[in-house]
CSV table of C-alpha atoms and ligand atoms in Angstrom, one decimal:
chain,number,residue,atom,x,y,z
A,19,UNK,CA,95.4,203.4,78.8
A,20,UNK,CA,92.1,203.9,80.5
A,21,UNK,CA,92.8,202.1,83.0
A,22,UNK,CA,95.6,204.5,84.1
A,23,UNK,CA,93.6,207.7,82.6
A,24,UNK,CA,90.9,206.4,85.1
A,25,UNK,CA,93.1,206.3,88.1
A,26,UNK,CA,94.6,209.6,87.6
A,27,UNK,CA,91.4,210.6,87.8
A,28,UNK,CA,90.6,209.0,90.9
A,29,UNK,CA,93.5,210.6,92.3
A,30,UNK,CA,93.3,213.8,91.4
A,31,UNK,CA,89.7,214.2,92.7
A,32,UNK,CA,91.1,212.9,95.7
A,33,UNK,CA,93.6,215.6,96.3
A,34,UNK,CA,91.3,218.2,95.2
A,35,UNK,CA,88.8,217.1,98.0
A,36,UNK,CA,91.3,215.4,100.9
A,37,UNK,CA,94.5,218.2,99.9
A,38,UNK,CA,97.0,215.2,99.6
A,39,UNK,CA,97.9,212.2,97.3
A,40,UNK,CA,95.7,208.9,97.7
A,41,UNK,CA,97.1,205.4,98.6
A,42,UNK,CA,95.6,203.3,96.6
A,43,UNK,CA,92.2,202.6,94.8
A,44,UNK,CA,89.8,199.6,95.6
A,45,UNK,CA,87.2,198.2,93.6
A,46,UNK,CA,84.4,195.6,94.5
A,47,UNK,CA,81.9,194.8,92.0
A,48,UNK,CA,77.7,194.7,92.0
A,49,UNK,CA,75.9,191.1,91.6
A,50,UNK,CA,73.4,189.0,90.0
A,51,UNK,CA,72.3,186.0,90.9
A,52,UNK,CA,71.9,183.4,88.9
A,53,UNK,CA,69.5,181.1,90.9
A,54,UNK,CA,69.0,180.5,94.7
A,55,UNK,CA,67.0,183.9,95.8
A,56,UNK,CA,65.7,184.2,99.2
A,57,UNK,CA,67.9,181.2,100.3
A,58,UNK,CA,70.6,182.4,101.9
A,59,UNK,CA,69.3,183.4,105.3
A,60,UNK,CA,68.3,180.1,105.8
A,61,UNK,CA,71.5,178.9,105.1
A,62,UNK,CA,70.9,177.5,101.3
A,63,UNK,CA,72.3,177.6,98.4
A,64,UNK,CA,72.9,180.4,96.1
A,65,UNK,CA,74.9,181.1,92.3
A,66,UNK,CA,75.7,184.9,91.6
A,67,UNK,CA,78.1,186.3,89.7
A,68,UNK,CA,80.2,189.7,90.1
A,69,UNK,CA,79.0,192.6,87.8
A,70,UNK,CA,81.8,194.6,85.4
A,71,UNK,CA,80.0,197.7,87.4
A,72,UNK,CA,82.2,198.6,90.7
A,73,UNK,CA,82.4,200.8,93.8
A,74,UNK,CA,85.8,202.4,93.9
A,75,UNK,CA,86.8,203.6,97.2
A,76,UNK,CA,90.0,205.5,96.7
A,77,UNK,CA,91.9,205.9,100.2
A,78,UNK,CA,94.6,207.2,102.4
A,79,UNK,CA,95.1,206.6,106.3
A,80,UNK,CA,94.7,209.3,108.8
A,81,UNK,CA,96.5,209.2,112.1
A,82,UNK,CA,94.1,211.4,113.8
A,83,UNK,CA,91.3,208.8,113.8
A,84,UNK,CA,89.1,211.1,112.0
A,85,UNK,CA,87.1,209.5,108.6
A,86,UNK,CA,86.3,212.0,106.0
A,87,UNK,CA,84.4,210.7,103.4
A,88,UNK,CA,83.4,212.2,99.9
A,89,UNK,CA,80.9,210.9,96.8
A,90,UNK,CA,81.4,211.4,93.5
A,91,UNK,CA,77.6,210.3,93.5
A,92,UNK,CA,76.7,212.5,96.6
A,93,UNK,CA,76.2,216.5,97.5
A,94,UNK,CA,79.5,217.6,97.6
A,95,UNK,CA,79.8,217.8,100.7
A,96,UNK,CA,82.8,215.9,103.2
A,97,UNK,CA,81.0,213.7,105.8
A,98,UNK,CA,83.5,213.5,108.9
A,99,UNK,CA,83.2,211.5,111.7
A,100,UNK,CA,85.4,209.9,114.3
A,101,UNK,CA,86.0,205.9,114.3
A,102,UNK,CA,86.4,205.7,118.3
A,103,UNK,CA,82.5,207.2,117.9
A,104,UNK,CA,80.5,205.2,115.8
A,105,UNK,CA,78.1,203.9,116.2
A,106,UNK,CA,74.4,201.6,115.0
A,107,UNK,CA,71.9,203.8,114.0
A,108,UNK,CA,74.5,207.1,114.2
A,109,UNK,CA,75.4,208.0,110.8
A,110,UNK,CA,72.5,208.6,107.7
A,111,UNK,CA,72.5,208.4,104.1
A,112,UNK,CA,75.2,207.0,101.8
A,113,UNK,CA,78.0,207.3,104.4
A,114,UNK,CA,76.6,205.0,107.0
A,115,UNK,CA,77.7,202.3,104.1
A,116,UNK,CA,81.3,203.2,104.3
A,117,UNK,CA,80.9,203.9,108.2
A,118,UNK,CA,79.2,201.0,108.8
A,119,UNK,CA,82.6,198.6,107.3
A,120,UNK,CA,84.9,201.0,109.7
A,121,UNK,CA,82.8,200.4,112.1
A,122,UNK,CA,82.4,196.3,112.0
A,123,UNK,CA,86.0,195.8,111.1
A,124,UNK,CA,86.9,197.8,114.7
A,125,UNK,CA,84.0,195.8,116.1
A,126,UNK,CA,85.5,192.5,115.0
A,127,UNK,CA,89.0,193.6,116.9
A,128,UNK,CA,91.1,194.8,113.9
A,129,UNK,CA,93.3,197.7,114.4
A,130,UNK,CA,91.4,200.4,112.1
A,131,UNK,CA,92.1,203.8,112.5
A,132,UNK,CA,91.3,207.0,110.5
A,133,UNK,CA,91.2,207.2,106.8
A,134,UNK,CA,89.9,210.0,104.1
A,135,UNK,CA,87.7,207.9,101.7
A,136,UNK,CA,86.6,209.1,97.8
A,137,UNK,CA,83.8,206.9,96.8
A,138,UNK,CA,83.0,206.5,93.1
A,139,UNK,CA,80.3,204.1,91.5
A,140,UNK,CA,78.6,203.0,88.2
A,141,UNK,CA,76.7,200.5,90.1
A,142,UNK,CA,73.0,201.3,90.1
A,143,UNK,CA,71.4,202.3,93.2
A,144,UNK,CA,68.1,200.3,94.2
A,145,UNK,CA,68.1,198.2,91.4
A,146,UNK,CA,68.6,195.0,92.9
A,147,UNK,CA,72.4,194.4,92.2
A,148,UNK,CA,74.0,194.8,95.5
A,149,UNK,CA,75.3,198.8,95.3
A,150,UNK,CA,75.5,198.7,99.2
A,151,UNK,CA,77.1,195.6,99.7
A,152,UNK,CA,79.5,196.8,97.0
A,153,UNK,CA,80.4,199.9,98.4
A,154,UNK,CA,80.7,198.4,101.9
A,155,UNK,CA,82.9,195.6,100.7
A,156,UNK,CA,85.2,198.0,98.9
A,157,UNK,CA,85.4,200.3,102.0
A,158,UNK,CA,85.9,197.0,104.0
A,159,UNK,CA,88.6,196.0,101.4
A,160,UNK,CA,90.5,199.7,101.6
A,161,UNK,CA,90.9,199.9,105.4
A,162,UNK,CA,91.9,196.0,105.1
A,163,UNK,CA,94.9,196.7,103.1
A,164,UNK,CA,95.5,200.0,104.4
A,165,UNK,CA,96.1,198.9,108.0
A,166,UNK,CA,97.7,195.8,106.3
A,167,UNK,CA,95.5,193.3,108.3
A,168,UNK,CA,95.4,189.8,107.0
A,169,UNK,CA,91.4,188.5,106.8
A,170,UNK,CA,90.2,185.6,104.9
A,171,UNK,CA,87.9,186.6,101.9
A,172,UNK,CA,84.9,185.0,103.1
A,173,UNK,CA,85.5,186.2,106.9
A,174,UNK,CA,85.8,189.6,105.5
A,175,UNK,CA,82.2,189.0,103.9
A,176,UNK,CA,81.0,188.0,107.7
A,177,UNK,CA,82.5,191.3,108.7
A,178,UNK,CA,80.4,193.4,105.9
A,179,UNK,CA,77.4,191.2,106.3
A,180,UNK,CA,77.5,192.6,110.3
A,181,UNK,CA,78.0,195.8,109.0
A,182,UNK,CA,75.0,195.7,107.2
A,183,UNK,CA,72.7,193.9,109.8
A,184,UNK,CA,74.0,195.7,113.0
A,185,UNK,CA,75.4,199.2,112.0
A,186,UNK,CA,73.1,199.7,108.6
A,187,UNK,CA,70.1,197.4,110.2
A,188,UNK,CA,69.0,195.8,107.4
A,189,UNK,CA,68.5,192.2,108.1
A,190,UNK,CA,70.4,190.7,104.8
A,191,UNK,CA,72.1,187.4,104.6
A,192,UNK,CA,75.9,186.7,102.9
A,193,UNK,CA,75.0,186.0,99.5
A,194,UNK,CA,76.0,189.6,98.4
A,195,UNK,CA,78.6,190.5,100.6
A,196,UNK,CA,80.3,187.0,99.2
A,197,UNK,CA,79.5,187.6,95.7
A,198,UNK,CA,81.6,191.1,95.9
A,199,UNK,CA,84.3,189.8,97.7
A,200,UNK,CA,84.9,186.2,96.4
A,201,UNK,CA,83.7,186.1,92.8
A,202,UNK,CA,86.1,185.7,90.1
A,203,UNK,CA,86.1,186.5,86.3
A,204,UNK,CA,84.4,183.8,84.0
A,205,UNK,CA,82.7,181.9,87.2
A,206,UNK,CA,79.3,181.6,88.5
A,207,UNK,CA,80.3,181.2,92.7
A,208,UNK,CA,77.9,178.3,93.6
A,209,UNK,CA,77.9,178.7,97.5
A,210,UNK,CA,76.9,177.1,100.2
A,211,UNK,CA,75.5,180.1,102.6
A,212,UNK,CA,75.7,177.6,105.7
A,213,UNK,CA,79.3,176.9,105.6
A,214,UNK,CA,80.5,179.1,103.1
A,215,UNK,CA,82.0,176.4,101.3
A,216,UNK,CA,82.3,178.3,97.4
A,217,UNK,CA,82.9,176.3,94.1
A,218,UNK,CA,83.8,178.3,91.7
A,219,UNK,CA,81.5,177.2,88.0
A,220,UNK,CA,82.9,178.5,84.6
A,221,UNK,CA,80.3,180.4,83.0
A,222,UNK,CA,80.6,181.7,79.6
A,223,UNK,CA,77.3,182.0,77.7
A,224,UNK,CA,79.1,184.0,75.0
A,225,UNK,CA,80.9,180.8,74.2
A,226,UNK,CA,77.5,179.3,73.4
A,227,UNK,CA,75.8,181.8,71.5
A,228,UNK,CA,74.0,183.1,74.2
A,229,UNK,CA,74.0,186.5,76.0
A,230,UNK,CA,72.8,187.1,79.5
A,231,UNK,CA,70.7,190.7,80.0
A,232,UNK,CA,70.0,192.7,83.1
A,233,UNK,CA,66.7,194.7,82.7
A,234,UNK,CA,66.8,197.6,85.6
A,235,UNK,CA,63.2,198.5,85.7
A,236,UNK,CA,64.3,201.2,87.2
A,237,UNK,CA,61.7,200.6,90.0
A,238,UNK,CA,63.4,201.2,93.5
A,239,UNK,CA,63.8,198.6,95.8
A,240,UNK,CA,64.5,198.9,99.8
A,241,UNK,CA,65.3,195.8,101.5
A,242,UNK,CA,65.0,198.4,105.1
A,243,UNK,CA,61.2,198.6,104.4
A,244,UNK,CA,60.6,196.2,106.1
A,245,UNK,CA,58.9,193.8,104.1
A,246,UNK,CA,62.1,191.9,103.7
A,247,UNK,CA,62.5,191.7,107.6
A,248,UNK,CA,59.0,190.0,107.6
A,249,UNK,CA,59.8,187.6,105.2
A,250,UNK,CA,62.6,186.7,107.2
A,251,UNK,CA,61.4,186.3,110.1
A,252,UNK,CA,58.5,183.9,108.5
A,253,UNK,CA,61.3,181.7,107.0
A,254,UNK,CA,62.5,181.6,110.5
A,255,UNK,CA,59.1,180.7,112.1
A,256,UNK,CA,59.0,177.6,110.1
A,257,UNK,CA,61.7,176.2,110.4
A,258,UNK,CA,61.1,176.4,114.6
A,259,UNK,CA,57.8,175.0,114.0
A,260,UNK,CA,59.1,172.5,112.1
A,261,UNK,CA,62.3,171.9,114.8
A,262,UNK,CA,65.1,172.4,111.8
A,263,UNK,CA,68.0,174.8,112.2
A,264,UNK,CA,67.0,176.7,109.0
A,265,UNK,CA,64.8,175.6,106.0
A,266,UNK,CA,67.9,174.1,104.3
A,267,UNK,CA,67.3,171.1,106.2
A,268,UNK,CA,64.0,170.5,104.5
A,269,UNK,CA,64.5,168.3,101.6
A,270,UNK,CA,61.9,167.7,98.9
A,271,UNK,CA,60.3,164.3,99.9
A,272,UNK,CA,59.6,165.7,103.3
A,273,UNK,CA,57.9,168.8,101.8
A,274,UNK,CA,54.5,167.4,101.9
A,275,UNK,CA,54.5,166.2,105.6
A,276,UNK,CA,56.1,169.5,106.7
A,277,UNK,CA,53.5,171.8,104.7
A,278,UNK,CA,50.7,169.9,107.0
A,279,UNK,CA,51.8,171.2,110.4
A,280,UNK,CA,52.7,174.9,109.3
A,281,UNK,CA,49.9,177.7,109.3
A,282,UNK,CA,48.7,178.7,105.3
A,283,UNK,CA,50.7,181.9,105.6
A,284,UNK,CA,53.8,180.0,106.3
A,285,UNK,CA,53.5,177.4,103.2
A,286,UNK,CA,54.2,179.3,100.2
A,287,UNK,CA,57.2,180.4,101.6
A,288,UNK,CA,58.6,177.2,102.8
A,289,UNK,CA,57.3,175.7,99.2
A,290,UNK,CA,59.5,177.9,97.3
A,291,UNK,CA,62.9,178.0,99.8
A,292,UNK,CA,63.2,174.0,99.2
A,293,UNK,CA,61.9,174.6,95.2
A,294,UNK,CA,64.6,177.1,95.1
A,295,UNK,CA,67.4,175.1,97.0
A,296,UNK,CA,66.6,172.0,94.3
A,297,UNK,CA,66.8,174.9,91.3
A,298,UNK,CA,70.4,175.6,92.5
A,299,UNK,CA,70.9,172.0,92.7
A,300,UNK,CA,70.1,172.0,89.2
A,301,UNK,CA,71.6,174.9,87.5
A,302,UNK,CA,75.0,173.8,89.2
A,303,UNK,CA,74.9,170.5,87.0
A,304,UNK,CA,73.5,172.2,83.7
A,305,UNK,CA,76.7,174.6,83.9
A,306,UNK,CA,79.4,172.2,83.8
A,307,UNK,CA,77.7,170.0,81.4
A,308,UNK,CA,77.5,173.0,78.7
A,309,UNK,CA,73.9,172.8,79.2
A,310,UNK,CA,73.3,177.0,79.4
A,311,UNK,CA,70.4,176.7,76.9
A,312,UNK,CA,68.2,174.2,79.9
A,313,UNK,CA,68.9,177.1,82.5
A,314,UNK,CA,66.4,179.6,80.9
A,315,UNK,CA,63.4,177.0,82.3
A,316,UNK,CA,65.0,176.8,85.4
A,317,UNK,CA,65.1,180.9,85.5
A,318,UNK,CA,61.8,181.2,84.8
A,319,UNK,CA,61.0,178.7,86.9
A,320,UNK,CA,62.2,180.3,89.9
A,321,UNK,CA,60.6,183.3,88.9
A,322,UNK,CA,57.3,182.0,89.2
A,323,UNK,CA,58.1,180.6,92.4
A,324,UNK,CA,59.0,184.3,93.9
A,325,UNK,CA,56.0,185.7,92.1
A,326,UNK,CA,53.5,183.0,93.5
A,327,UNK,CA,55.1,181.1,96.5
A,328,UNK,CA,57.6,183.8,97.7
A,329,UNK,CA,55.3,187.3,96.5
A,330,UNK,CA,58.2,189.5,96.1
A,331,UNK,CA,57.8,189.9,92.6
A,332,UNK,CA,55.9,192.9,90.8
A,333,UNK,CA,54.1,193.9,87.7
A,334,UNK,CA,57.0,195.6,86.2
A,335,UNK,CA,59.5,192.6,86.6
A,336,UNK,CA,56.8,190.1,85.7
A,337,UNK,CA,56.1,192.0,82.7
A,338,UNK,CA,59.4,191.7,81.6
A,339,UNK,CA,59.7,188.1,82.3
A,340,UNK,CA,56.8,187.4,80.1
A,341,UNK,CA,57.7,190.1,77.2
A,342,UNK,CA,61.0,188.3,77.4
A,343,UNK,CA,59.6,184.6,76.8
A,344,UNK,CA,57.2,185.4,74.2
A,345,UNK,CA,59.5,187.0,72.4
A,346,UNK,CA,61.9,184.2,72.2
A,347,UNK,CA,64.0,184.2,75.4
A,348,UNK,CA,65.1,180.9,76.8
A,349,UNK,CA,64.1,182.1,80.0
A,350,UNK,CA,64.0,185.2,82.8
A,351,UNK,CA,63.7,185.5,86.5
A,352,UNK,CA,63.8,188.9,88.8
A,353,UNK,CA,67.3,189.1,90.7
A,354,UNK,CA,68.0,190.1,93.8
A,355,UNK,CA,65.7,190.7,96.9
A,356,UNK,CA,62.7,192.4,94.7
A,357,UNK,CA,59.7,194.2,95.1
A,358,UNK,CA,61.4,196.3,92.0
A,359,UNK,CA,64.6,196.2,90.8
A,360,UNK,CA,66.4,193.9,88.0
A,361,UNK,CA,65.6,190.8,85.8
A,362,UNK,CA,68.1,188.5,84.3
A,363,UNK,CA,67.2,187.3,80.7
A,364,UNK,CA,68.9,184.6,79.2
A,365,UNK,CA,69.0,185.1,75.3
A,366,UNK,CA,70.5,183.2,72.2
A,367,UNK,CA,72.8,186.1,70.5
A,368,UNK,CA,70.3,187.1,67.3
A,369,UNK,CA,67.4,188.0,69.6
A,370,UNK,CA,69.3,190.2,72.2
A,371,UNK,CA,67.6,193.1,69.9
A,372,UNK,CA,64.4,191.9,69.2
A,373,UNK,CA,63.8,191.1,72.9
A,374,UNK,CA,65.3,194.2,74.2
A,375,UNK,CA,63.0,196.2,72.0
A,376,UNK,CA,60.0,194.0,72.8
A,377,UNK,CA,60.6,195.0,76.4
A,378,UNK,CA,61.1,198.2,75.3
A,379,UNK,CA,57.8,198.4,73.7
A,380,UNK,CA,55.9,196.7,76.3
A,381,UNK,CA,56.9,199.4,79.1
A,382,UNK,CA,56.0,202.2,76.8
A,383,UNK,CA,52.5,200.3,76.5
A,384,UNK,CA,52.1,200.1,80.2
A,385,UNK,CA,53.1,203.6,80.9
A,386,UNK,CA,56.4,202.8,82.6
A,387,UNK,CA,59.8,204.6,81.8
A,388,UNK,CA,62.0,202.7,80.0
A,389,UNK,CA,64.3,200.1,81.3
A,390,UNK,CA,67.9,200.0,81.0
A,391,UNK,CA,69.2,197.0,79.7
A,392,UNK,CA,72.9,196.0,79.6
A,393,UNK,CA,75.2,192.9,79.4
A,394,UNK,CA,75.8,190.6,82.1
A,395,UNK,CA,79.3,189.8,82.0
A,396,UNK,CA,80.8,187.7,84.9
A,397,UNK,CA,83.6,190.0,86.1
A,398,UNK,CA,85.8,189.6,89.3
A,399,UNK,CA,85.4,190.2,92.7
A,400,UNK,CA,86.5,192.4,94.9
A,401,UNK,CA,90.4,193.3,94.1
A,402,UNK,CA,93.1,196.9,94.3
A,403,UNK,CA,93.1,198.7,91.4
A,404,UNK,CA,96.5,200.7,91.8
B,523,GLA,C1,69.1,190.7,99.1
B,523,GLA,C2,69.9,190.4,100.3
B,523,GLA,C3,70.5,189.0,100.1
B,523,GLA,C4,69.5,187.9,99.7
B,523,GLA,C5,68.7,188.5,98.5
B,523,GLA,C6,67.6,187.5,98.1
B,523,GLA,O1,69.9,190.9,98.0
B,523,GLA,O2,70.9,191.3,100.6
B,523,GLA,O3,71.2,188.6,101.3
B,523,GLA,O4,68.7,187.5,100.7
B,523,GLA,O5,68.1,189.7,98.8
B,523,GLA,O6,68.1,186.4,97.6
């Protein structure tokens, strides 16, 4: 019932705006990540899992080559542009995210043509939980079926991830474009970022009395600042000076040795990519084994590794992190590229209140606005909706 309630009104919006009947709607979900931050553009390991929120693109083909594209979240306004024209650094605002997919799919040599796009989200923007990869993954996913192509999931998510890196410019790696596209319901998607090999790891904290929270603290993130870019490109200066192909190939025992022949800058960052890589390794036994209650230490542990290795933390997420354990959590971490945005907290059932309001309580101390705090369900990727 509301599923078909919520189509209808999908579609009617759509002919209001675009004057003719939609095709079809697509839907591609937001992330968290579990474990395994800052390791995926150096081709580590990462554990995220698809979001109930979604992007819904709702789409028609054009035969003029012409894209229109319209917001729900946006102005009003009808962006229109020509496919045979775009181009990196060409479009601004939201629509270079829908552009950008059009734009990389053509790029790649796929037949894509014109298309009139409705875009409609309950994804939070800047909060850390992938709004842009989800909206160009669902874009990406639209034109897909519309022009009945036939891509692989996981090259599709090489297709957005260009999208983003060339057409957007921000210098992201897979993980989030993946975790849209390949997630399923139930599953934490442990993935290899190097080969793109994915396992998919039943996760149900529900099923052991546990719930897992997302705290937006509603302070903005932008990974195009370029702080990210720098971080980046330090990973990448390592593993040179260290003659590896990526920081992956460090292992633990030849930590120490390595830290000796980087600069001081570089250390802390190398220190927490292999910390980080051995955390996945980690959480990917405790899951199968039942073991959710051990993964709190191994979220917090990873926290304090981006707050003190990594640096991308700040004093809102740490704040919750620490509300969150001394007020009974089994453990917290910030999610997501940081400098702002979201914290996972994992809680037995009874104290989801009690913690909530002690995070609550502590941001009205400090003088921040409240967080919003909501469920973490693992919900499916990327799929058509009708
Ligand atoms: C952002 C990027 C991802 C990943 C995370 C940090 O979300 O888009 O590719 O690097 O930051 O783990």
């Amino acid at each position: 019932m509301t599923g078909l309630a919520f189509s209808f009104d999908l579609g009617s919006t759509f002919a209001a705006v675009f004057g003719t009947d939609p095709t079809g709607t697509w839907a591609a979900p937001g992330r968290v990540n579990l474990i395994g931050e800052h390791t995926d553009y150096n081709d580590g390991f990462v554990l995220p899992i698809a979001l109930p929120q979604t992007v819904r693109v709702t789409a028609r083909r054009r035969t003029d080559g012409r894209l229109r594209l319209f917001s729900t979240q946006g102005d009003g306004g009808v962006v229109e542009l020509s496919v045979t024209e775009l181009a990196p650094g060409q479009v601004a605002g939201w629509a270079r995210y829908p552009a950008s997919a059009v734009w990389a799919l053509r790029a790649a040599g796929h037949h894509v043509g014109g298309a009139d796009l409705h875009v409609d989200s309950d994804v939070p923007t800047g909060a850390g939980l992938s709004s842009s990869a989800a909206l160009t993954a669902a874009t990406a996913l639209a034109c897909h079926d519309l022009y009945e192509l036939s891509i692989p999931r996981a090259e599709l998510a090489r297709i957005v991830q260009r999208a983003e890196n060339e057409f957007v410019g921000v210098p992201c790696g897979i993980m989030d474009q993946i975790a849209s596209l390949c997630c399923t319901e139930g599953h934490a998607l442990h993935l290899d970022t190097r080969d793109l090999t994915q396992h998919q790891i039943p996760f149900d904290p529900a099923a052991q009395g546990l719930r897992l929270l997302v705290v937006d603290t509603g302070v903005k993130h932008d990974l195009g600042d370029g702080a990210y870019a720098e971080l980046r490109a330090g990973c990448e200066r390592a593993a040179t000076l260290l003659g590896l192909p990526a920081l992956r190939d460090l292992r633990p025992d030849g930590l120490a040795a390595a830290l000796d022949l980087l600069p001081d800058e570089l250390r802390p960052l190398v220190r927490h990519v292999v910390s980080e890589n051995e955390r996945v390794r980690l959480a990917v036994k405790l899951l199968p084994a039942g073991r959710l209650e051990a993964l709190g230490a191994v979220l917090t542990a990873g926290h304090a590794s981006l707050r003190d290795d990594f640096r991308v933390s700040c004093p809102e997420t740490d704040l919750v992190v620490d509300t969150a354990a001394v007020a009974g959590a089994r453990g917290a971490r910030m999610t997501g590229g940081g400098f702002g945005g979201s914290v996972i907290v994992l809680v037995d059932e009874p104290d989801v209140e009690p913690v909530s309001a002690a995070i609550a309580a502590a941001f009205g101390r400090a003088g921040y606005a409240e967080p919003r705090i909501f469920p973490a369900l693992p919900a499916a990727g990327a799929h058509r909706l009708c």
